[in-house]
mmCIF file of C-alpha atoms and ligand atoms in Angstrom:
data_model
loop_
_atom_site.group_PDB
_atom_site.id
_atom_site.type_symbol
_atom_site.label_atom_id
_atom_site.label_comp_id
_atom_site.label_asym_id
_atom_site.label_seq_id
_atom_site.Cartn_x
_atom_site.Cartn_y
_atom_site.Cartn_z
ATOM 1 C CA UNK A 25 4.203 8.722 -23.642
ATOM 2 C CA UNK A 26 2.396 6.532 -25.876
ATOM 3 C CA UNK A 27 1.539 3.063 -24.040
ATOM 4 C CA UNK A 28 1.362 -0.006 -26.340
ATOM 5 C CA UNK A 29 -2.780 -0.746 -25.895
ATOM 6 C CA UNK A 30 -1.507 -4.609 -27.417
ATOM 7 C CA UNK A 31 0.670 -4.868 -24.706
ATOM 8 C CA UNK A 32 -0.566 -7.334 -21.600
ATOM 9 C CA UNK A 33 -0.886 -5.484 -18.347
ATOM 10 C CA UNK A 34 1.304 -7.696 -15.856
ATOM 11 C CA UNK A 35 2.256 -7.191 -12.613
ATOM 12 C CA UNK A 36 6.311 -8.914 -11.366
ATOM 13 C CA UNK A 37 5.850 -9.766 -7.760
ATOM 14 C CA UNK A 38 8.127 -8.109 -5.583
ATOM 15 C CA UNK A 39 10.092 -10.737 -3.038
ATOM 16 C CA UNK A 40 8.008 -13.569 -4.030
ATOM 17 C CA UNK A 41 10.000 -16.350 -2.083
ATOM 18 C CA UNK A 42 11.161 -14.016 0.777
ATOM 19 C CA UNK A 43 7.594 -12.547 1.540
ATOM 20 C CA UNK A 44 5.950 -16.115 1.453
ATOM 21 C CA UNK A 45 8.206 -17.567 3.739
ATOM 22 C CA UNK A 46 7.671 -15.042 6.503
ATOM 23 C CA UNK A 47 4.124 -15.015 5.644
ATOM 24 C CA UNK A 48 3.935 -19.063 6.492
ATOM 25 C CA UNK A 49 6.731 -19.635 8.886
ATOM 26 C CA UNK A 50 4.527 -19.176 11.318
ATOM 27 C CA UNK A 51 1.907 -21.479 11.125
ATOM 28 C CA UNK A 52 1.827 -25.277 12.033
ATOM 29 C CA UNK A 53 2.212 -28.145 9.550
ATOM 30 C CA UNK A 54 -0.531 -29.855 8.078
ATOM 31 C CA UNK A 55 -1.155 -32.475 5.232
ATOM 32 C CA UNK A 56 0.263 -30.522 2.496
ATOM 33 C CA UNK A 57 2.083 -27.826 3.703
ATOM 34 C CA UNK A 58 1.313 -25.020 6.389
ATOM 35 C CA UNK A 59 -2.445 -25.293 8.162
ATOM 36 C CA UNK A 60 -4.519 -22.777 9.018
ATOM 37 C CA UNK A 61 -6.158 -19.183 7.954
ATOM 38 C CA UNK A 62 -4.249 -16.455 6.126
ATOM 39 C CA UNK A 63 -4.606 -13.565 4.948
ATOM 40 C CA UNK A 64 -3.331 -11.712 1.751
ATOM 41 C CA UNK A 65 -4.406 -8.213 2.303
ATOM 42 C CA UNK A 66 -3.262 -6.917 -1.365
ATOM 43 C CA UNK A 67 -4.231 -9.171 -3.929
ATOM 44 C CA UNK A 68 -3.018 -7.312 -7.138
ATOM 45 C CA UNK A 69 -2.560 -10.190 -9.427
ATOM 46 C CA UNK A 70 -2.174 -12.453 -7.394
ATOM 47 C CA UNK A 71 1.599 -13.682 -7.121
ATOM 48 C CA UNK A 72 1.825 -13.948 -3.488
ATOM 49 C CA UNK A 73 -1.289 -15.773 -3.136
ATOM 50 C CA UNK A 74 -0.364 -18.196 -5.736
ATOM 51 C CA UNK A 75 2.461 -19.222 -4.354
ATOM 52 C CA UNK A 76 1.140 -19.019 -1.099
ATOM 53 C CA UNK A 77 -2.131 -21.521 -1.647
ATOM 54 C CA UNK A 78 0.904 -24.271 -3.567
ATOM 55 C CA UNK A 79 2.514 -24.551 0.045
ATOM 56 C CA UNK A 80 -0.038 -24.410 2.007
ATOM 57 C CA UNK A 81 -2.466 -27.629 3.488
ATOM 58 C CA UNK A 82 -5.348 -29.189 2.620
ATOM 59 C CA UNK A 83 -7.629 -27.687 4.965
ATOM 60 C CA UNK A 84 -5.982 -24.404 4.695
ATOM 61 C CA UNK A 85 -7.751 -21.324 4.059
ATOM 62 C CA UNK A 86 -6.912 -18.003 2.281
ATOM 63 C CA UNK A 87 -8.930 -14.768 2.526
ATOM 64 C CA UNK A 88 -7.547 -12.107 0.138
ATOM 65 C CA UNK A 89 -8.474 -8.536 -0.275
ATOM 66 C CA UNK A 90 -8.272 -5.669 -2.718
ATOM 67 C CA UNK A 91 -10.011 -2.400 -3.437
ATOM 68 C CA UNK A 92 -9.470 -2.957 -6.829
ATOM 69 C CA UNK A 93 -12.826 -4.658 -8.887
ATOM 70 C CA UNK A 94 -9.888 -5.423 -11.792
ATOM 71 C CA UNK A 95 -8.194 -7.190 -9.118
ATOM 72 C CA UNK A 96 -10.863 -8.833 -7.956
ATOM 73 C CA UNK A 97 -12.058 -10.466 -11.112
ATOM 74 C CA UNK A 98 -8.631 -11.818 -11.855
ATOM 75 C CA UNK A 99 -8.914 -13.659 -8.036
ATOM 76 C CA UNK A 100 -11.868 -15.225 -8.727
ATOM 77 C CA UNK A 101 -10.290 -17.156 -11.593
ATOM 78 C CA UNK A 102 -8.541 -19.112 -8.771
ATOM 79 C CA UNK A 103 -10.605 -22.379 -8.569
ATOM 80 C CA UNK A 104 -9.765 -23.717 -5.463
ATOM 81 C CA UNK A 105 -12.251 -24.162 -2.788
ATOM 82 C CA UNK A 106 -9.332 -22.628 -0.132
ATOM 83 C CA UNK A 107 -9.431 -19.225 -1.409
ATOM 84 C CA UNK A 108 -11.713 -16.423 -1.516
ATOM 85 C CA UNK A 109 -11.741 -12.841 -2.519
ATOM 86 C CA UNK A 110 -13.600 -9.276 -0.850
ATOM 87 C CA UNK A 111 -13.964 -6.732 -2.505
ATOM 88 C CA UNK A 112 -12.918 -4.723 0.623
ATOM 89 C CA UNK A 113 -10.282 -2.080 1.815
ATOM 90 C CA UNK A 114 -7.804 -4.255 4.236
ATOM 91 C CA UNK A 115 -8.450 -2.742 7.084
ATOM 92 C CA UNK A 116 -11.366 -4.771 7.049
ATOM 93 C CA UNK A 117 -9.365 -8.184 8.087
ATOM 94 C CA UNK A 118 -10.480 -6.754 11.658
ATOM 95 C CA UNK A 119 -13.592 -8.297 11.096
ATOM 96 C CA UNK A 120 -12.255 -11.760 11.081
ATOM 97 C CA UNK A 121 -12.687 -13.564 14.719
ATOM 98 C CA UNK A 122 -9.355 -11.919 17.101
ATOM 99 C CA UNK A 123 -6.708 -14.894 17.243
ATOM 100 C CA UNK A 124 -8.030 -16.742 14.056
ATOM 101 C CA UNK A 125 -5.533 -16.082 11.732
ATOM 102 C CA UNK A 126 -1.736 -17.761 11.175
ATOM 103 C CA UNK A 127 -0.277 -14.949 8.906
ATOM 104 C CA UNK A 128 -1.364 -11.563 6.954
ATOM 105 C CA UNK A 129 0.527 -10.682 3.984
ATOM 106 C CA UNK A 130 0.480 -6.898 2.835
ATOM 107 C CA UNK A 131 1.926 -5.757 -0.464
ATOM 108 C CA UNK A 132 1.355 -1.915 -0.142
ATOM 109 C CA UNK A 133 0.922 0.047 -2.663
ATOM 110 C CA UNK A 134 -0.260 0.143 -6.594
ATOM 111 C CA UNK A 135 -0.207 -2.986 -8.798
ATOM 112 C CA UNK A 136 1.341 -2.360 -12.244
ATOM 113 C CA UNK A 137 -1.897 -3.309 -13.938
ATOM 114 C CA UNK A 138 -2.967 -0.318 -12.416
ATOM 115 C CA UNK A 139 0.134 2.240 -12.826
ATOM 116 C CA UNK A 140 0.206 0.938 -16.506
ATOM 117 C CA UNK A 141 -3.407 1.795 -17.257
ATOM 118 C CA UNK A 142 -3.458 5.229 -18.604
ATOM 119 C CA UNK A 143 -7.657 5.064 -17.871
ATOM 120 C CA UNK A 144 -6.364 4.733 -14.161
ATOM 121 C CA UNK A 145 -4.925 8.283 -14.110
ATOM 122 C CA UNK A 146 -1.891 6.653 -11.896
ATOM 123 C CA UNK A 147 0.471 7.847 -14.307
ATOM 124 C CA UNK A 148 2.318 11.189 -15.521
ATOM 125 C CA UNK A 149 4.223 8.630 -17.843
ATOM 126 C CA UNK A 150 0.950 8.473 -20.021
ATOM 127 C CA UNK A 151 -2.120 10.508 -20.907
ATOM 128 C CA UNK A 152 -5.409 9.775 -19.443
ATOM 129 C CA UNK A 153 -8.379 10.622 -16.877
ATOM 130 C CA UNK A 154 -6.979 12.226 -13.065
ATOM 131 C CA UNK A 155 -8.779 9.105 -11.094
ATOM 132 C CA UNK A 156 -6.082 7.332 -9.335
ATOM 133 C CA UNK A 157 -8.849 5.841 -7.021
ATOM 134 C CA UNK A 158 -7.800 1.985 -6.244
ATOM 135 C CA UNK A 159 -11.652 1.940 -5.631
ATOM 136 C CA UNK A 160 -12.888 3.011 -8.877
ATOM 137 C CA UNK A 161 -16.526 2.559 -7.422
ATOM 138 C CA UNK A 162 -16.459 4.685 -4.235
ATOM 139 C CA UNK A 163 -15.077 7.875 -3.458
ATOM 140 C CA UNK A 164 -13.222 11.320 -5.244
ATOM 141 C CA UNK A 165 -11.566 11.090 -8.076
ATOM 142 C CA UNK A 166 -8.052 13.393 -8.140
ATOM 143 C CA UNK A 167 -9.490 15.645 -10.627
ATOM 144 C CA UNK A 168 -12.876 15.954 -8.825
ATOM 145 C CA UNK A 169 -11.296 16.765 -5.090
ATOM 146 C CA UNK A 170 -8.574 19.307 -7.291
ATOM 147 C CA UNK A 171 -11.690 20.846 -8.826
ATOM 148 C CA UNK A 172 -12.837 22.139 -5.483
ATOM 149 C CA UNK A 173 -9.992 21.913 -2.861
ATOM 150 C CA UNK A 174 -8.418 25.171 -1.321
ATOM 151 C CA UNK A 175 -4.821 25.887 -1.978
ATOM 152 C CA UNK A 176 -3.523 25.175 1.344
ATOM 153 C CA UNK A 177 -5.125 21.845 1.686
ATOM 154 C CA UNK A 178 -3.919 20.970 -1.915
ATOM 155 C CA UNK A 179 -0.284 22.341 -0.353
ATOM 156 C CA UNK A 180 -1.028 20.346 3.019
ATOM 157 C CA UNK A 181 -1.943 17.084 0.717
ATOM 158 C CA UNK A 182 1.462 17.913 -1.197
ATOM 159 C CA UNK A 183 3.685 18.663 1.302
ATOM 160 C CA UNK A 184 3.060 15.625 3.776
ATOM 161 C CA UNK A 185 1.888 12.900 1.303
ATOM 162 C CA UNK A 186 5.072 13.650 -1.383
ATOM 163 C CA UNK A 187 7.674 15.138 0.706
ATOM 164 C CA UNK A 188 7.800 17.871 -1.971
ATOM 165 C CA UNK A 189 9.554 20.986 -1.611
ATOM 166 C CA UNK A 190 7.335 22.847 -4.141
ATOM 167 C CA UNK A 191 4.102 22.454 -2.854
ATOM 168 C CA UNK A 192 2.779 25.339 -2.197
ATOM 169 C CA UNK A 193 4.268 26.321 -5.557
ATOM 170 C CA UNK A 194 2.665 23.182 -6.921
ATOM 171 C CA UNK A 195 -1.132 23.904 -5.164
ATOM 172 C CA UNK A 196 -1.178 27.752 -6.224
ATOM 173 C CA UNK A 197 -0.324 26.501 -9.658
ATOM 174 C CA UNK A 198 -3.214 24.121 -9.977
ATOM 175 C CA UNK A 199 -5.631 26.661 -8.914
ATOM 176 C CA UNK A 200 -4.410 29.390 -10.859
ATOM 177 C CA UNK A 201 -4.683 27.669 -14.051
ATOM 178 C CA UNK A 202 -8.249 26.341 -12.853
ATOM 179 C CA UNK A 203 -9.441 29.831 -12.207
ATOM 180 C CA UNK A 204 -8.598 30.827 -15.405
ATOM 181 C CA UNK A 205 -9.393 27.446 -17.956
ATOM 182 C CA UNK A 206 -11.447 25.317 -15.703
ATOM 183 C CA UNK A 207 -9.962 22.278 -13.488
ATOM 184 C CA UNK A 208 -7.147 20.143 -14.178
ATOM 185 C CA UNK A 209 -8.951 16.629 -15.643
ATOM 186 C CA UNK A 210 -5.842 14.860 -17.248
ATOM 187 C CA UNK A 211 -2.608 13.418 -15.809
ATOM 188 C CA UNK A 212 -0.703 15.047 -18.796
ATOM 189 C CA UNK A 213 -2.255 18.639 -17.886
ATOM 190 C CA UNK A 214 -1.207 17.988 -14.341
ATOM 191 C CA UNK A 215 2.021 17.013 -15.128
ATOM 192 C CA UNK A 216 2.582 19.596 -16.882
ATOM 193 C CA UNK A 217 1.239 22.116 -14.486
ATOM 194 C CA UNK A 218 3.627 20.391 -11.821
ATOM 195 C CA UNK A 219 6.984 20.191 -14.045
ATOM 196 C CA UNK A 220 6.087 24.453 -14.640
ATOM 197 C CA UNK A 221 5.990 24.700 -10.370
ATOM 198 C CA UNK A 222 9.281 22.774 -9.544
ATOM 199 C CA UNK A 223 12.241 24.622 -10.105
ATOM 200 C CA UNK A 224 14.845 21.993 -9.142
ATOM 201 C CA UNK A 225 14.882 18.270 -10.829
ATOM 202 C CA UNK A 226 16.349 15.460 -8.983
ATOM 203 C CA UNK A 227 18.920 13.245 -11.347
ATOM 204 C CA UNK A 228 16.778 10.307 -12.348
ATOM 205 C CA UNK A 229 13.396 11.805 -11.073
ATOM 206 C CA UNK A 230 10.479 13.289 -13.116
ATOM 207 C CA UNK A 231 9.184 16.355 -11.380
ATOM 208 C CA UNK A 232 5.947 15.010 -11.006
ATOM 209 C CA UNK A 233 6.800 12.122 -9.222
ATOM 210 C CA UNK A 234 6.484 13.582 -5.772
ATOM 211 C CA UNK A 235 2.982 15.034 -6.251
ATOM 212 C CA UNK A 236 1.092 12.135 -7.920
ATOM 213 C CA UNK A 237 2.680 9.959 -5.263
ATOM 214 C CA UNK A 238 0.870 12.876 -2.816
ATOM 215 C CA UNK A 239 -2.287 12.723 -4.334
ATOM 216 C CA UNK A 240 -2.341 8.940 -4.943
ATOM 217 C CA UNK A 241 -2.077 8.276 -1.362
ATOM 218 C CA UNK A 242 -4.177 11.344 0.026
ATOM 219 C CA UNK A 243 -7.426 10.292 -2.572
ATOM 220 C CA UNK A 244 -6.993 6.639 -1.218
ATOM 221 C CA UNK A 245 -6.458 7.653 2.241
ATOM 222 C CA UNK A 246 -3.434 4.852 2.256
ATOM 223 C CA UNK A 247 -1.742 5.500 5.419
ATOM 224 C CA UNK A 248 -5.344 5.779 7.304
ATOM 225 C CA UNK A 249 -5.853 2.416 5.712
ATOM 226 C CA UNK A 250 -2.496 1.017 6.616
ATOM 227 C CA UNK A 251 -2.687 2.098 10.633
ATOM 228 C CA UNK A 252 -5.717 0.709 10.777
ATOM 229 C CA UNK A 253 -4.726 -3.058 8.794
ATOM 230 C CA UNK A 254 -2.005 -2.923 10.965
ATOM 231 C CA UNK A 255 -3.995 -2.777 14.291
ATOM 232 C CA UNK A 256 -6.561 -4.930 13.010
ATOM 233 C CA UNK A 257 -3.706 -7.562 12.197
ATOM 234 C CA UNK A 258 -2.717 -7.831 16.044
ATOM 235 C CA UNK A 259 -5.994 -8.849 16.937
ATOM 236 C CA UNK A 260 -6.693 -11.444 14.564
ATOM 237 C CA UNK A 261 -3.550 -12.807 14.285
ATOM 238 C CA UNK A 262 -2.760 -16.104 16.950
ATOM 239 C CA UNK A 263 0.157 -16.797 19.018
ATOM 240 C CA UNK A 264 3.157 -17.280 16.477
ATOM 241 C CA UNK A 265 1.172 -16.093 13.489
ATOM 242 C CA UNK A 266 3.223 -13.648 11.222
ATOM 243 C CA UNK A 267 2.893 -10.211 10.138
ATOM 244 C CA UNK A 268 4.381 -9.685 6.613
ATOM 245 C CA UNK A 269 4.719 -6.259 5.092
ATOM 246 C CA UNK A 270 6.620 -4.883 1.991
ATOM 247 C CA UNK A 271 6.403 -1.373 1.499
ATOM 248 C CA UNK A 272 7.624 0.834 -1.062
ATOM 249 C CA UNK A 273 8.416 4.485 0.139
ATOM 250 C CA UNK A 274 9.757 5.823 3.521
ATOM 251 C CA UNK A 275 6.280 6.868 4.717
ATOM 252 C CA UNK A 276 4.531 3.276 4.687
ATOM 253 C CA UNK A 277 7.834 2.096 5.708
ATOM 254 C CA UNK A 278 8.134 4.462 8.889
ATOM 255 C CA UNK A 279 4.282 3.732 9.817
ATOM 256 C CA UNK A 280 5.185 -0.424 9.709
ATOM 257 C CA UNK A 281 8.420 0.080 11.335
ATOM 258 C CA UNK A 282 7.518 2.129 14.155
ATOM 259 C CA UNK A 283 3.944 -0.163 14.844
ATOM 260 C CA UNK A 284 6.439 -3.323 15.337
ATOM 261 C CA UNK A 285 8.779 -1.406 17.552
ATOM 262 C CA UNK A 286 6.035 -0.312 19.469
ATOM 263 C CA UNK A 287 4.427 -3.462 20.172
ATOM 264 C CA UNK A 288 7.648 -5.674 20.533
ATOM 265 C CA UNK A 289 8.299 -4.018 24.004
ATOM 266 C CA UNK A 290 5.790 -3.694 27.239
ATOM 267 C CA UNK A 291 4.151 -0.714 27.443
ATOM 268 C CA UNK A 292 4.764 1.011 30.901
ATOM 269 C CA UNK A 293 1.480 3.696 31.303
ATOM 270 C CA UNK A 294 3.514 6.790 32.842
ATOM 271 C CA UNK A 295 0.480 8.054 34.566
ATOM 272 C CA UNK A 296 0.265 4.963 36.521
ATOM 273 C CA UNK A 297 3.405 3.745 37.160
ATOM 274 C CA UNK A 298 2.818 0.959 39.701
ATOM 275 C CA UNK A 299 0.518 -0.439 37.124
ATOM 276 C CA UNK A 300 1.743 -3.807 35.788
ATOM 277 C CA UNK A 301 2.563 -2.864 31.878
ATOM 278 C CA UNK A 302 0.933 -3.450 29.143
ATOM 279 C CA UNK A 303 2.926 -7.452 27.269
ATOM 280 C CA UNK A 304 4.893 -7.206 24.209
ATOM 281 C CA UNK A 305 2.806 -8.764 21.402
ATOM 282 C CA UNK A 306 4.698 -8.546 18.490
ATOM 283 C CA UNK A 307 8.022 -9.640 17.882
ATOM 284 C CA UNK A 308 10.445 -8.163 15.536
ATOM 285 C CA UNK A 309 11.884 -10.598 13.062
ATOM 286 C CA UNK A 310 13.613 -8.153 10.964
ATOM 287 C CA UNK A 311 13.836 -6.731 7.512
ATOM 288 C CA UNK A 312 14.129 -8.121 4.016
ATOM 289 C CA UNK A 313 15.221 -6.369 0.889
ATOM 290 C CA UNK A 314 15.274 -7.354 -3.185
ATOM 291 C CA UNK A 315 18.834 -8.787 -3.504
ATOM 292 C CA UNK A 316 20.361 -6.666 -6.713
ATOM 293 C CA UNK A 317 19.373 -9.605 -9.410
ATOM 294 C CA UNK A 318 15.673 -9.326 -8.742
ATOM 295 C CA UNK A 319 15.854 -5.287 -8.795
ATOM 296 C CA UNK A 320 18.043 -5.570 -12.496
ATOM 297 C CA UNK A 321 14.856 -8.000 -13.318
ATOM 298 C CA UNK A 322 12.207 -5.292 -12.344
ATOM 299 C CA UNK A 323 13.675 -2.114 -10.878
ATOM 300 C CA UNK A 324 10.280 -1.729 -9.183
ATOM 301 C CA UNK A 325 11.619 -3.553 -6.647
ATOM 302 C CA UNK A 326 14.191 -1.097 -6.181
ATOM 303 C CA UNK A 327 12.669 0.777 -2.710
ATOM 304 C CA UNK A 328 11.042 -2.772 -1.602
ATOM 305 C CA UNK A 329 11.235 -3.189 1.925
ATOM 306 C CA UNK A 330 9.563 -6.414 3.985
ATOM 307 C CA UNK A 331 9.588 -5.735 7.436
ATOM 308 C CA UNK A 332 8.169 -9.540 9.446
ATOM 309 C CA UNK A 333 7.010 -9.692 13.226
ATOM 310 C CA UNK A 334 5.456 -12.268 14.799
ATOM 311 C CA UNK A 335 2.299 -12.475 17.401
ATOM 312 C CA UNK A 336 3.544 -13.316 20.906
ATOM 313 C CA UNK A 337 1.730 -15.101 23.711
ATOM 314 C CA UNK A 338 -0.020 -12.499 25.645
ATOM 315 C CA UNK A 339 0.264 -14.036 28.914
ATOM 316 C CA UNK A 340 -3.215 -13.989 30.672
HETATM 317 C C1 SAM B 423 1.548 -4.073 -5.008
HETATM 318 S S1 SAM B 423 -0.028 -4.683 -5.433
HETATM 319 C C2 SAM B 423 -0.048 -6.321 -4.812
HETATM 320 C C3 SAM B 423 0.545 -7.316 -5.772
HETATM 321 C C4 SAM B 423 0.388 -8.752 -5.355
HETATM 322 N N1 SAM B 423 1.105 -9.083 -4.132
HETATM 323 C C5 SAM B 423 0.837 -9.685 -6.482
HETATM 324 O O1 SAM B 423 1.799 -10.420 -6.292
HETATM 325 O O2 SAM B 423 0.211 -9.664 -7.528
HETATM 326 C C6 SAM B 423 -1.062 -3.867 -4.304
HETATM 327 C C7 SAM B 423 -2.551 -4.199 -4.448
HETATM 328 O O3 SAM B 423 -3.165 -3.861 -3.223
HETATM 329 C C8 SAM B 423 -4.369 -3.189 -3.443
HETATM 330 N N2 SAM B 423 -4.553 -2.300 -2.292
HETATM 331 C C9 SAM B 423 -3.779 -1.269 -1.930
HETATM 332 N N3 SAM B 423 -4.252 -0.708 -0.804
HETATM 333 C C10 SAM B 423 -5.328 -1.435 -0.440
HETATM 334 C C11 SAM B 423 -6.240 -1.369 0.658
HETATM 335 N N4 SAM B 423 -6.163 -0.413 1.578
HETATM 336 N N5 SAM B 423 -7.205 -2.299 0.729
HETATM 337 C C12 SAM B 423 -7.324 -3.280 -0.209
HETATM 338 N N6 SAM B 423 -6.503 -3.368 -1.284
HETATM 339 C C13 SAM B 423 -5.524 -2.464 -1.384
HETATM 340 C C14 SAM B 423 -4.186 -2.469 -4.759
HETATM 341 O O4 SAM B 423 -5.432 -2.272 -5.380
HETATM 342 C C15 SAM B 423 -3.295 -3.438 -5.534
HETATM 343 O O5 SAM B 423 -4.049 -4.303 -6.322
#
């Protein structure tokens, strides 16, 4: 598919109002709105942190994040002296002092500047370079690890990242065709390559769907990322601070849940069971998904899930 080059690249916030709110409720009021630090881990364009810095205080602050250098030139077009951008993966908001911070905001996932850009190589809608690195700077692109990877690890990558039936199919495929015309460099080639693997289509579903969601997540080591944002968060958030977290597909979605549900109960060690256990220090607050008007306005939204927790006391 053709993309219209004239066309802007926006990005609709998903849960806007929803998100912010849990992101804030947290924190105490100030002149202006709520006071303190916060975090928005996933920049994109910006939405969430808009919003956020309009009801916040006057001697808030707001530390945002994204891999993305795109990203991060659209932040610093925010002129006010409460915000500030790194060019960073999230996982380093563990660097911020422990107990500093009244609420972190993540919006996992890909922007849809990004999808949108056919020079991103996020897309088997649209013809362009296999990259699909968030971090365009650092790392492997798709087509470079592809070029070189062994079919089972390319199957492993597949199988666990996109939940796809095919992979092995899908791996021997991709280095068939690379032993005999070179490695796979294009997202149409891929696509291709992928829709030739899969022998059964799900209604609605492009057969590539389930592998560049694989690859996307493996070449930006996501869920690494996320476990680690996620651990990171619990030390720097303060007593009452919020954890906000909308992700889009079950695997995020399973790594956020089950983090919350392990930390909003004590922890009993079983080889030392006289041992006084380990205090809750998260909270579960619940879940939060689109309501049907915003996913009819931008069926991106459609597998949105916010999950909120919030920081207990630890009792000392
Ligand atoms: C869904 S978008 C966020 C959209 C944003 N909330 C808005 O309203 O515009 C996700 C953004 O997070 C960034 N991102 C994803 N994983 C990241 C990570 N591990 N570290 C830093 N940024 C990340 C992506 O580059 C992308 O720009």
């Amino acid at each position: 598919m053709e993309r219209n080059l004239n066309a802007p690249l926006v990005h609709t916030t998903v849960l806007l109002d929803e998100a912010v709110d849990a992101w804030l409720a947290g924190a105490p009021a100030g002149d202006g709105g709520a006071s303190g630090c916060f975090v928005d881990a996933t920049f994109g364009r910006g939405g969430h942190s808009r919003l956020g810095l309009s009801r916040m205080a006057a001697d808030a602050r707001l530390i945002a994040y994204d891999k993305d250098a795109e990203a991060v030139a659209e932040a610093s077009r925010i002129a006010d002296a409460r915000f500030s951008i790194r060019h960073q993966g999230f996982a380093a908001l563990g660097e911020l002092p422990p107990g500093s911070v009244a609420g972190v905001l993540m919006d996992l996932g890909v922007s849809s500047p990004q999808i949108d850009n056919p020079a991103r190589g996020f897309s088997f809608r649209y013809d362009g370079p296999l990259d699909m690195r968030m971090d365009t700077s650092r790392g492997q692109s798709v087509a470079d690890w592809l070029a070189t990877a062994e079919t089972q690890q390319i199957a492993e990558v597949i199988r666990d990242y996109g939940e796809e039936r095919f992979a092995v199919q899908v791996a021997k495929a991709i280095v068939a065709r690379r032993q005999e015309r070179g490695p796979v460099s294009t997202t149409a080639e891929l696509a291709e390559l992928v829709a030739g693997a899969v022998k059964t289509r799900e209604p609605g579903q492009n057969p590539a769907t389930r592998t560049f969601q694989a690859l996307r997540i493996f070449i930006n080591a996501e869920l690494e990322e996320l476990q680690q944002a996620l651990s990171a968060s619990l030390s720097v958030l303060q007593p009452g601070g919020r954890l906000a977290v909308i992700s889009f597909h079950s695997l995020e979605d399973r790594i956020v849940k089950q983090f919350i549900t392990e930390h909003s109960k004590e922890i009993y060690d079983r080889r030392a069971p006289f041992a006084a256990p380990k205090p809750m220090r998260l909270k579960a607050l619940g879940r939060i998904k689109p309501s049907e008007a915003e996913v009819a306005a931008n069926p991106r939204a459609r597998s949105a899930i916010l999950r909120v927790a919030e920081r207990t006391e630890v009792p000392a």
